[in-house]
Coordinates of C-alpha atoms and ligand atoms in Angstrom, one line a residue:
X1365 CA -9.7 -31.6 -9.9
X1366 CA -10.3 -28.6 -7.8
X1367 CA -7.8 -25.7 -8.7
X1368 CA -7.1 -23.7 -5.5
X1369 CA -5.5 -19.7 -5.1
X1370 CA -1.5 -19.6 -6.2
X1371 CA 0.7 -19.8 -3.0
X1372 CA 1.6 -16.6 -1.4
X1373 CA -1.6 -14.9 -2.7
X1374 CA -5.5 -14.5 -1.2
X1375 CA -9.1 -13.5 -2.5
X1376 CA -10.4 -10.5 -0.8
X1377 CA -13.5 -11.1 -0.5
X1378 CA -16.6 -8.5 0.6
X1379 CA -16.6 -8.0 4.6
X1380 CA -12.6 -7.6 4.4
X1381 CA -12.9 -5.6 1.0
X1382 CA -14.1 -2.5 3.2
X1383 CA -11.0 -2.3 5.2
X1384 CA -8.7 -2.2 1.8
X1385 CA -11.1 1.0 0.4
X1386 CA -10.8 2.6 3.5
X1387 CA -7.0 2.1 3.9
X1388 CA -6.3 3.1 0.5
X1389 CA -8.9 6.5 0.9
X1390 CA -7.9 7.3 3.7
X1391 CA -4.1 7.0 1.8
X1392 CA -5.4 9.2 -1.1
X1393 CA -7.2 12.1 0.9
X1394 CA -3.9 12.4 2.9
X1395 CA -1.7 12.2 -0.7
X1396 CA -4.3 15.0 -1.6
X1397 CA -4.0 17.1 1.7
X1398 CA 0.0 17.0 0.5
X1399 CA -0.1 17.5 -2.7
X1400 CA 1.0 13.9 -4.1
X1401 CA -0.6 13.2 -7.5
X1402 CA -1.6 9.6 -8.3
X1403 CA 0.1 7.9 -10.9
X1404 CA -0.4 4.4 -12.7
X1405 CA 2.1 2.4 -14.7
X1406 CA 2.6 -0.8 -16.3
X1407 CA 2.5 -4.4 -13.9
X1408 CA 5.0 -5.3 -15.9
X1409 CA 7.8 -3.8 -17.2
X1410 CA 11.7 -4.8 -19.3
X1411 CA 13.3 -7.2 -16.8
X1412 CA 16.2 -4.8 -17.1
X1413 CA 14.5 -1.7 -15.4
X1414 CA 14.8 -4.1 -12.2
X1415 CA 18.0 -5.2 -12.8
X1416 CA 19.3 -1.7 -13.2
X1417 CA 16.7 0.1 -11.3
X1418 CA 16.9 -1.9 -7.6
X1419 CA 20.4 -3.4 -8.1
X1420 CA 21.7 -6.9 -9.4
X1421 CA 23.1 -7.9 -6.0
X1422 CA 19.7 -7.7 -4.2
X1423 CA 18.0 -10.5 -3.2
X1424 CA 14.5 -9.1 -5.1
X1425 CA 16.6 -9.5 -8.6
X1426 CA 18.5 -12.3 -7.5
X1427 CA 15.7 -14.6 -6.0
X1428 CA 12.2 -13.1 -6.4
X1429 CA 11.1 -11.6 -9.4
X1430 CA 8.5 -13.2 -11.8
X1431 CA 10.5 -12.9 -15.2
X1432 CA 8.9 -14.3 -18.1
X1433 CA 9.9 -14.5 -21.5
X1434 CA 6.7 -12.8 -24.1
X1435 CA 5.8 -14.6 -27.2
X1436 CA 8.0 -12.1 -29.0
X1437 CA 10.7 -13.1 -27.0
X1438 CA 11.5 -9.8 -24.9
X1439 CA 12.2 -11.1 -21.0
X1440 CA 9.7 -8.8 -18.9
X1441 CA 9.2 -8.9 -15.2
X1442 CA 6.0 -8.5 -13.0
X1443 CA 6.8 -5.4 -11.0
X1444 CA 8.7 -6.2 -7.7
X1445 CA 8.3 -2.6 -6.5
X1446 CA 7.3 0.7 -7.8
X1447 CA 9.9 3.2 -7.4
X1448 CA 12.1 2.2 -10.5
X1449 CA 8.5 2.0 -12.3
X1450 CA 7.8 5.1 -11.6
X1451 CA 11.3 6.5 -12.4
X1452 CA 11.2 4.7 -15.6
X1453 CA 8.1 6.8 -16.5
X1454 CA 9.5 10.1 -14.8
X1455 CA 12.0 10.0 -17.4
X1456 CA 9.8 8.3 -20.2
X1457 CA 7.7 11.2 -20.1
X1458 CA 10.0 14.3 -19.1
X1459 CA 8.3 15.0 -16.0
X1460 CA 11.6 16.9 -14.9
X1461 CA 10.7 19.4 -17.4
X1462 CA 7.3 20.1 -16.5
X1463 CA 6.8 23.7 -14.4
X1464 CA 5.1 22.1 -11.2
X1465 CA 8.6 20.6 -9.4
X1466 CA 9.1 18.4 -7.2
X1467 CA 7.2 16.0 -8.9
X1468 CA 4.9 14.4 -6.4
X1469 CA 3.4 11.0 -7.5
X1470 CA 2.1 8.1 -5.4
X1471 CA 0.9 5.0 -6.3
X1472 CA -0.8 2.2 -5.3
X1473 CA -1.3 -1.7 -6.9
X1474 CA -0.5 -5.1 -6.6
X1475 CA 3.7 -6.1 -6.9
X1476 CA 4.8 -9.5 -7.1
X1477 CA 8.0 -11.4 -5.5
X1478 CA 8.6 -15.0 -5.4
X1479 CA 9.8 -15.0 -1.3
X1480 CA 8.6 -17.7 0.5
X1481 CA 4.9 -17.0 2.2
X1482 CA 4.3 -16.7 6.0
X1483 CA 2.0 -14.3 8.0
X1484 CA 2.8 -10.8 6.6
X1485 CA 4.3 -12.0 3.5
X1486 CA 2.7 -12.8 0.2
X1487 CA 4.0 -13.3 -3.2
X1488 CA 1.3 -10.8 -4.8
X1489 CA 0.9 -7.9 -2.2
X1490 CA -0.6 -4.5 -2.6
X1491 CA 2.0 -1.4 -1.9
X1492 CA 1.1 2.0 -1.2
X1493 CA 4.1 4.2 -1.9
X1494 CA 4.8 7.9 -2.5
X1495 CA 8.0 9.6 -4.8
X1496 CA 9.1 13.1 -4.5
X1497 CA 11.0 13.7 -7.3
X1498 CA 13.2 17.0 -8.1
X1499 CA 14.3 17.9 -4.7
X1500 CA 17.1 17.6 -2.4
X1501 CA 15.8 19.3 0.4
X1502 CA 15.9 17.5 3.8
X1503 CA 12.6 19.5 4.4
X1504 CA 11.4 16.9 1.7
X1505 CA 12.3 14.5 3.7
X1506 CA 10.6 15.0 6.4
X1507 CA 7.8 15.7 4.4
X1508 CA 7.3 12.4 3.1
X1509 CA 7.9 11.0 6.8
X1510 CA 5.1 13.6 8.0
X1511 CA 2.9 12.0 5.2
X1512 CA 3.1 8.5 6.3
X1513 CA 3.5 8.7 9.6
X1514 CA 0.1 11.0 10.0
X1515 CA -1.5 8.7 7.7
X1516 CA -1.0 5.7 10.6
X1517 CA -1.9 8.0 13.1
X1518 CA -5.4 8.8 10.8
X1519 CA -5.9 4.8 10.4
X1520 CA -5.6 4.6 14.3
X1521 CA -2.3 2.8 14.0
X1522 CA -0.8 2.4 17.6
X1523 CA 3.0 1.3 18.7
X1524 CA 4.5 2.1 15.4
X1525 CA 8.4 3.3 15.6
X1526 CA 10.0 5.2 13.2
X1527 CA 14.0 3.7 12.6
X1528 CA 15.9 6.1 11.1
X1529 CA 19.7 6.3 9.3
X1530 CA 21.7 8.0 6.8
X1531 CA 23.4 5.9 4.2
X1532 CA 25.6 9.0 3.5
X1533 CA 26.5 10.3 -0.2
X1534 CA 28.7 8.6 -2.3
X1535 CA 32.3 9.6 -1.1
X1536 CA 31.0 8.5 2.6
X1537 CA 29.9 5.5 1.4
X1538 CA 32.9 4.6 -0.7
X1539 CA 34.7 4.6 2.6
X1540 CA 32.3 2.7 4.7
X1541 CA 32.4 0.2 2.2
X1542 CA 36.3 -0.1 2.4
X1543 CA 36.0 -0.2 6.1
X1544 CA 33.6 -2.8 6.1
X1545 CA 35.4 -5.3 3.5
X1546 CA 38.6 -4.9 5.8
X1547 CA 36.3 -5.7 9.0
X1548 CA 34.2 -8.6 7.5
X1549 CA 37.0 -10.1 4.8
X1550 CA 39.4 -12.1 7.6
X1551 CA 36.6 -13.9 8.6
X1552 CA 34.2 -14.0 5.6
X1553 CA 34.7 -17.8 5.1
X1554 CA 32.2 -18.3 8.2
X1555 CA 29.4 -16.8 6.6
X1556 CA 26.8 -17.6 4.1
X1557 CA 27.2 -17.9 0.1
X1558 CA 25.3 -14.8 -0.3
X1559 CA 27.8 -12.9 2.1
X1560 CA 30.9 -14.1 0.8
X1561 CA 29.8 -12.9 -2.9
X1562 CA 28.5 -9.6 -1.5
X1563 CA 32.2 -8.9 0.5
X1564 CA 33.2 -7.7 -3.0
X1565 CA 30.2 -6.1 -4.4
X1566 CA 28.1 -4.6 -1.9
X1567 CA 29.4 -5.4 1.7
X1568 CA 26.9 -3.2 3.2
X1569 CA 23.8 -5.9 2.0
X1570 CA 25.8 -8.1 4.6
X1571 CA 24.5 -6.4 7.6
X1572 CA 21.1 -7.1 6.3
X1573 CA 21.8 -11.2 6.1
X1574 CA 19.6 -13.0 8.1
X1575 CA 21.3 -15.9 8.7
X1576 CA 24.3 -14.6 9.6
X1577 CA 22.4 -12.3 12.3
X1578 CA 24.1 -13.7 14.9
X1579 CA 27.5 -13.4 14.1
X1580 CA 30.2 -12.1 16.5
X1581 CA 31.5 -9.4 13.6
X1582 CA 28.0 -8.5 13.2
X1583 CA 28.0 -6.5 16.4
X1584 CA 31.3 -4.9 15.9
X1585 CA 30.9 -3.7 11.8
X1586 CA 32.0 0.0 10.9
X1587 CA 29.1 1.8 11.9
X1588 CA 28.1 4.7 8.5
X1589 CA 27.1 7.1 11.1
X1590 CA 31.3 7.2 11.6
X1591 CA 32.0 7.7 8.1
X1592 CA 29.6 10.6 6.9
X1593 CA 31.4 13.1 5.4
X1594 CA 30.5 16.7 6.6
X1595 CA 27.6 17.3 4.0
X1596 CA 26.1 14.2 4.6
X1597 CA 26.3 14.4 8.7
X1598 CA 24.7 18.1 7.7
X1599 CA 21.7 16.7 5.5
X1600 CA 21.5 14.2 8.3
X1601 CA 20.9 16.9 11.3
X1602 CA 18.8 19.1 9.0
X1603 CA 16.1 16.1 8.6
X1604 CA 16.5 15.5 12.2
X1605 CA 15.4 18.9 12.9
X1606 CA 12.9 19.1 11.0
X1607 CA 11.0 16.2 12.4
X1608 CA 11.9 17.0 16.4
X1609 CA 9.7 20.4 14.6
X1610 CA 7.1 18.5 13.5
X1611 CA 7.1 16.0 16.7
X1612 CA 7.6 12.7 15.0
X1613 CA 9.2 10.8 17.1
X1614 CA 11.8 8.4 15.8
X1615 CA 15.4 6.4 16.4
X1616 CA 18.4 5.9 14.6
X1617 CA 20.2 2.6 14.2
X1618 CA 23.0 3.2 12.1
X1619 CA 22.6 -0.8 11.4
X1620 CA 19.5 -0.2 9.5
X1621 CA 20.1 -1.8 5.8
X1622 CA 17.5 -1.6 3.0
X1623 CA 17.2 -4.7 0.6
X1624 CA 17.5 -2.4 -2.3
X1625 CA 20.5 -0.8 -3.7
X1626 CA 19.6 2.8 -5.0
X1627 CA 19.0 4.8 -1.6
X1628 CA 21.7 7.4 0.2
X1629 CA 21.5 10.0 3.0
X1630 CA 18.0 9.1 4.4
X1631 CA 16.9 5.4 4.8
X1632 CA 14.1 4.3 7.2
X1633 CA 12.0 2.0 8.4
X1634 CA 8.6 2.1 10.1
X1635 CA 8.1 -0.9 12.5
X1636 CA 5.0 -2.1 14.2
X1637 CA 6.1 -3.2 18.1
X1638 CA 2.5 -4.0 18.9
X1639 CA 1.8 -6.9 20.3
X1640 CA 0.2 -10.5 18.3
X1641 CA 1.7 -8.9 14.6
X1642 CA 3.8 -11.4 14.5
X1643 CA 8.0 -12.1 13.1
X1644 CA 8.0 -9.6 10.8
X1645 CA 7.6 -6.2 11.9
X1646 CA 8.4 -3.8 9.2
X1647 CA 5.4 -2.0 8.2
X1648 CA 6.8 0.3 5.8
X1649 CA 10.2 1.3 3.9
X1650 CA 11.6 4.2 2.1
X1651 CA 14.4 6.4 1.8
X1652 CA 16.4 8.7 -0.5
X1653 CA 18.0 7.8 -4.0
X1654 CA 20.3 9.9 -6.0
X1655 CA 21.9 7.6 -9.0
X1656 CA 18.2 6.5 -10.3
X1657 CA 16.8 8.5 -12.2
X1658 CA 20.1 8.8 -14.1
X1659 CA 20.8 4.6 -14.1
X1660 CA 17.6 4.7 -15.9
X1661 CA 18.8 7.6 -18.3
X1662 CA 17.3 10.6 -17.3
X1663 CA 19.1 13.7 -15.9
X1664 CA 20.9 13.8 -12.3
X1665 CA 17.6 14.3 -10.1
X1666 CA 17.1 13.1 -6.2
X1667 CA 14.7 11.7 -5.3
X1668 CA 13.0 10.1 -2.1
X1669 CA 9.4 7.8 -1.6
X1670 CA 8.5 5.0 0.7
X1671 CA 6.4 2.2 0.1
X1672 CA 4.1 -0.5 2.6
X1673 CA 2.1 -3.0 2.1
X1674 CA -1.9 -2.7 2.7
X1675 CA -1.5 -6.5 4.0
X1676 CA 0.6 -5.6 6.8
X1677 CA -1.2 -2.2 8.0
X1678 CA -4.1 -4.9 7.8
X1679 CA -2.5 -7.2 9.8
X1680 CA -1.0 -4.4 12.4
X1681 CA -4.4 -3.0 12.5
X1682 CA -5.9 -6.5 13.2
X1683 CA -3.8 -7.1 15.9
X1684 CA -4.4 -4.2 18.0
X1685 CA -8.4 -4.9 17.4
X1686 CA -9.0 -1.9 15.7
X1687 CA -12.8 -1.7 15.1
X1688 CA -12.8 -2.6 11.4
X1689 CA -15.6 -0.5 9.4
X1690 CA -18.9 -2.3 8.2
X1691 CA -20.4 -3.1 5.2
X1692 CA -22.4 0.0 3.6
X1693 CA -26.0 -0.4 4.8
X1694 CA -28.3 -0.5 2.0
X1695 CA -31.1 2.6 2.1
X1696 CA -33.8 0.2 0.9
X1697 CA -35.1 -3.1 0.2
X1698 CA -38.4 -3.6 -1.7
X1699 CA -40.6 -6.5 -0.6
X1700 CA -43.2 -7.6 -2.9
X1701 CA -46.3 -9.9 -3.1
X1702 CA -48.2 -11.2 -5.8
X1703 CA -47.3 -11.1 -10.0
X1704 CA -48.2 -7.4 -10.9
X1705 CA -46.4 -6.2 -7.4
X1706 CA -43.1 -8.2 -8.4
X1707 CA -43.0 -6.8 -12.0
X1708 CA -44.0 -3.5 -10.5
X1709 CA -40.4 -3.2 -7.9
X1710 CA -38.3 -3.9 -11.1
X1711 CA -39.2 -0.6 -12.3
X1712 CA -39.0 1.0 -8.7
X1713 CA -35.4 -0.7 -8.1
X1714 CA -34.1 1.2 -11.2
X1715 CA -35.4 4.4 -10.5
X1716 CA -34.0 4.2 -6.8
X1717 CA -30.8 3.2 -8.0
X1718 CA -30.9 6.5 -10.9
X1719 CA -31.9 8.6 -7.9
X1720 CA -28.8 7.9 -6.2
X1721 CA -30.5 5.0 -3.7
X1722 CA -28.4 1.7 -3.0
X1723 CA -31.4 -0.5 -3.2
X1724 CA -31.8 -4.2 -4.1
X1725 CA -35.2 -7.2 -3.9
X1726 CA -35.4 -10.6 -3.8
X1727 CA -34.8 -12.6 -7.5
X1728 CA -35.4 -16.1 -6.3
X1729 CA -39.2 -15.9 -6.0
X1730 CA -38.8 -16.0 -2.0
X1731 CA -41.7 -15.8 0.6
X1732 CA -42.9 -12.6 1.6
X1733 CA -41.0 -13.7 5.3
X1734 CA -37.6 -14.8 3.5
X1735 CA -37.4 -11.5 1.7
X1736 CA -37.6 -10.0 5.4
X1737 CA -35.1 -11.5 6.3
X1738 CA -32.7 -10.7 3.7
X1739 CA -33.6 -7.4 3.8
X1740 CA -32.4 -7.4 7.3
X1741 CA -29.6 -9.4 6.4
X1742 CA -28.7 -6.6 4.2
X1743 CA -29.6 -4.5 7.5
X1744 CA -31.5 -2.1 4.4
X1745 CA -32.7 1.3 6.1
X1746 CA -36.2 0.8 4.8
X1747 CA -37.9 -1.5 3.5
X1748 CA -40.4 -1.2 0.9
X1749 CA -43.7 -3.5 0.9
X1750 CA -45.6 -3.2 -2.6
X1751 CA -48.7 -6.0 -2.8
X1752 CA -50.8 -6.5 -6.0
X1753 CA -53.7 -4.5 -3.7
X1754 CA -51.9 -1.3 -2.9
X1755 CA -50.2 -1.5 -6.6
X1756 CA -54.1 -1.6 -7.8
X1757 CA -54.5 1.8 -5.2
X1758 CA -51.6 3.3 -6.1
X1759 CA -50.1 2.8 -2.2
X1760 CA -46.7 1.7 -1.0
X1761 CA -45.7 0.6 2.7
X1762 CA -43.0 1.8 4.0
X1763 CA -41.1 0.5 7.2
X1764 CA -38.0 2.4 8.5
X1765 CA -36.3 -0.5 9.7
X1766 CA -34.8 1.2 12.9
X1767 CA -37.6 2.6 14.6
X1768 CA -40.2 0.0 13.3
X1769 CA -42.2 3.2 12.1
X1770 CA -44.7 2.1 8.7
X1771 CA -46.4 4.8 6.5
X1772 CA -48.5 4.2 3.5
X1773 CA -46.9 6.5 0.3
X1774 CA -48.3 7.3 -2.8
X1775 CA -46.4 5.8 -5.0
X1776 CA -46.0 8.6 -7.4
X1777 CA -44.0 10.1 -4.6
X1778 CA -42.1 6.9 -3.5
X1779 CA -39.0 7.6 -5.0
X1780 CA -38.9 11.1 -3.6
X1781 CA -39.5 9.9 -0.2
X1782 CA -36.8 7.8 0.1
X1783 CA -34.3 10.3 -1.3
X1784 CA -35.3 12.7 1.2
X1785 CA -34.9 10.3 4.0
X1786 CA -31.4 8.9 2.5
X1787 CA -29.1 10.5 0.1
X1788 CA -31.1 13.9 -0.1
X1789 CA -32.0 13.5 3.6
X1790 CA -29.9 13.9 6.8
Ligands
HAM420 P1 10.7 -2.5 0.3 O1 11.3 -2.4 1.7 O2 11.2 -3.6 -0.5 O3 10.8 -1.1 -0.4 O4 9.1 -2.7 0.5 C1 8.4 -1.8 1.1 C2 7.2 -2.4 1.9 O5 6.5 -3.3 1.0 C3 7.6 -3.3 3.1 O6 7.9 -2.5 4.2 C4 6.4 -4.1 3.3 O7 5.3 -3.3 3.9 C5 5.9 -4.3 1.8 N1 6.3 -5.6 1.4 C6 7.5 -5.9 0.8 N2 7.5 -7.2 0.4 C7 6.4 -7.8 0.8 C8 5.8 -9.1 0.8 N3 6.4 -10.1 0.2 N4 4.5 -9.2 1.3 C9 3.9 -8.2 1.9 N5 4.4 -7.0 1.9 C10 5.6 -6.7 1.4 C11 10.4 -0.8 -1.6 O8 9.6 -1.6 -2.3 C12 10.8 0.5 -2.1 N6 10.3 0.7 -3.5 C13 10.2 1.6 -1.2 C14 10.6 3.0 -1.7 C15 9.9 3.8 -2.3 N7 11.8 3.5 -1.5 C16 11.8 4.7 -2.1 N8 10.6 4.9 -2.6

């Protein structure tokens, strides 16, 4: 019986691998340009971190997350997201206390969510996401925005919109949600299960239903921007300002929802409108939280991060036919004939390699032609011929693959030679 890749997940194989290591360096060089500091935590984590840290009534603890039960019987979870994570280990390990503040992490691995696969949506995808930690700044804020949206701009992203909203703190909340259990609750016997369980405990996750998108009161609801109170409205205007500073352009749609409970003030959503990406068209999601850090026991501390997915800057990135980087040539292939010659490139492959030389021959005993041809398979720089002859002279051919240009080296100075042509050369 053949046994085939899980649903919802995929091989990455070499020839796609190249565009995942330059997403994520190109990620990490911008991270370092910031001052973002890489952190790495657990895949898994106490089922209760999610349950506390993105909110019962979401759909991600609800529906989606891979709980297990471990052989000594604790329920843990395979890590849905990586904010609470990350939270969980801010507080773990006292970062509050520590001189450098905010704490700037980012992060980037493989999360997990049982959803149900289609283009742009996989059940083990890769996130890239970014915390700032410590600061309740709106210029923090727009920091983080700056971050990612220059980042896309770096990759040669094209057509991506920035959607913007303030959730408001926790007094204009409070009343939005009134106002919006008194607008949805006459009628809340046309909607969906989910809906009519959410009236009560977070009417706000309605807006966000997808099936009942089209519903009259949809249009109508109590829109937040109506209900900020005067500090939130401020924090509002203050990261407006800051990015009409910077020039990134964005929107606000005060009907912009995120699927996870913990955010206020600033929420927002990247979207890719370019053409061929496809139903769904979020790239990347983020926003501010305030209650976290505390829900998972640590002192009051804000905090704001966003997170995508590599598979969907991938996808956006496809779409618009972005020249995708090659394959690493390799600086040299050797080419050998006869017994003493073949024994002889062993030695010469490893002291390539030790000199800093990718470099690779043929190990299936393949004619002198066939290892031509793989070496310009490999599309190899230069390629190195060493028969038992020149071995017995002390000689080595060497053919610079591009211009077709052979010389005959001592081999005593091989190695040399090809440094200063590759890695040492130009
Ligand atoms: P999220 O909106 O659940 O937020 O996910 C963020 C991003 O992860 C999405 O915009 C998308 O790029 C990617 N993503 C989510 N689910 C999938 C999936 N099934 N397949 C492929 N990609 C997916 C969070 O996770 C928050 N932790 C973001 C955040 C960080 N907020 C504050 N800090």
């Amino acid at each position: 019986m053949n046994i085939q890749i899980p649903r919802g997940t995929q091989d990455i194989l070499p020839g796609e691998v190249e565009l995942w290591q330059y997403i994520e360096e190109k990620a990490k060089d911008v991270c370092r340009r910031y001052n973002y500091h890489e952190i790495r935590t657990p895949i898994f984590e106490h089922t209760d971190l999610f349950q506390r840290g993105v909110g019962d009534t979401t759909d991600i603890v609800q529906k989606e997350m891979y709980t297990f039960t471990d052989r000594g019987n604790r329920s843990l979870t395979l890590r849905p997201e990586g904010t609470a994570a990350v939270v969980r280990s801010y507080v773990e390990k006292k970062m509050y206390g520590q001189p450098n503040q905010p704490t700037k992490l980012f992060y980037t691995g493989p999360m997990f969510r049982y959803e149900r696969p289609q283009s742009g949506r996989m059940r083990q995808f890769v996130q890239f996401g970014v915390e700032a930690l410590g600061s309740q700044d709106p210029a923090i804020d727009a920091e983080v925005l700056a971050l990612v949206m220059g980042l896309y701009e770096e990759l040669g992203l094209k057509n991506v919109k920035l959607v913007l909203n303030s959730l408001g703190d926790k007094d204009s909340r409070e009343a939005h949600r009134q106002a919006l259990i008194d607008h949805f609750r006459p009628s809340i016997n046309e909607f969906c299960d989910d809906c009519q369980s959410r009236l009560e405990k977070n009417p706000l996750r309605i807006l966000d239903c997808k099936k009942d998108r089209e519903h009259p009161l949809m249009n109508n609801a109590p829109s937040i921007l109506d209900y900020l109170n005067e500090e939130s409205s401020t924090y509002f205007s203050q990261v407006k300002n800051y990015l009409d500073r910077l020039g990134i352009a964005y929107v606000v749609d005060p009907t912009l929802v995120r699927g996870l409970d913990y955010y206020y003030h600033t929420a927002f959503e990247i979207m890719s409108e370019g053409e061929g990406f496809g139903a769904i068209t979020t790239l990347c999601g983020g926003g501010r939280y305030t209650g976290l850090v505390e829900e998972i026991g640590g002192p009051s501390t804000p905090g704001i991060g966003f997170a995508f997915s590599i598979e969907r800057v991938i996808m956006a990135l496809k779409a618009q036919e972005q020249a995708i980087p090659a394959a690493p040539q390799l600086d040299c292939y050797l080419v050998s004939l006869g017994d003493a010659a073949k024994e002889k490139t062993v030695e010469l492959l490893y002291q390539l390699r030790r000199a800093g030389i990718s470099a690779d021959k043929d190990y299936l005993d393949k004619k002198m032609k066939a290892q031509f041809k793989a070496a310009d398979r490999l599309q190899a720089r230069f390629t190195a011929i060493l028969g038992d002859d020149e071995l017995s002279q002390g000689k080595i051919n060497v053919k610079e693959m591009e211009t077709g240009e052979q010389s005959e080296i001592d081999l005593a100075s091989f190695i040399d030679y090809i440094k200063g042509k590759t890695v040492g050369g130009k």
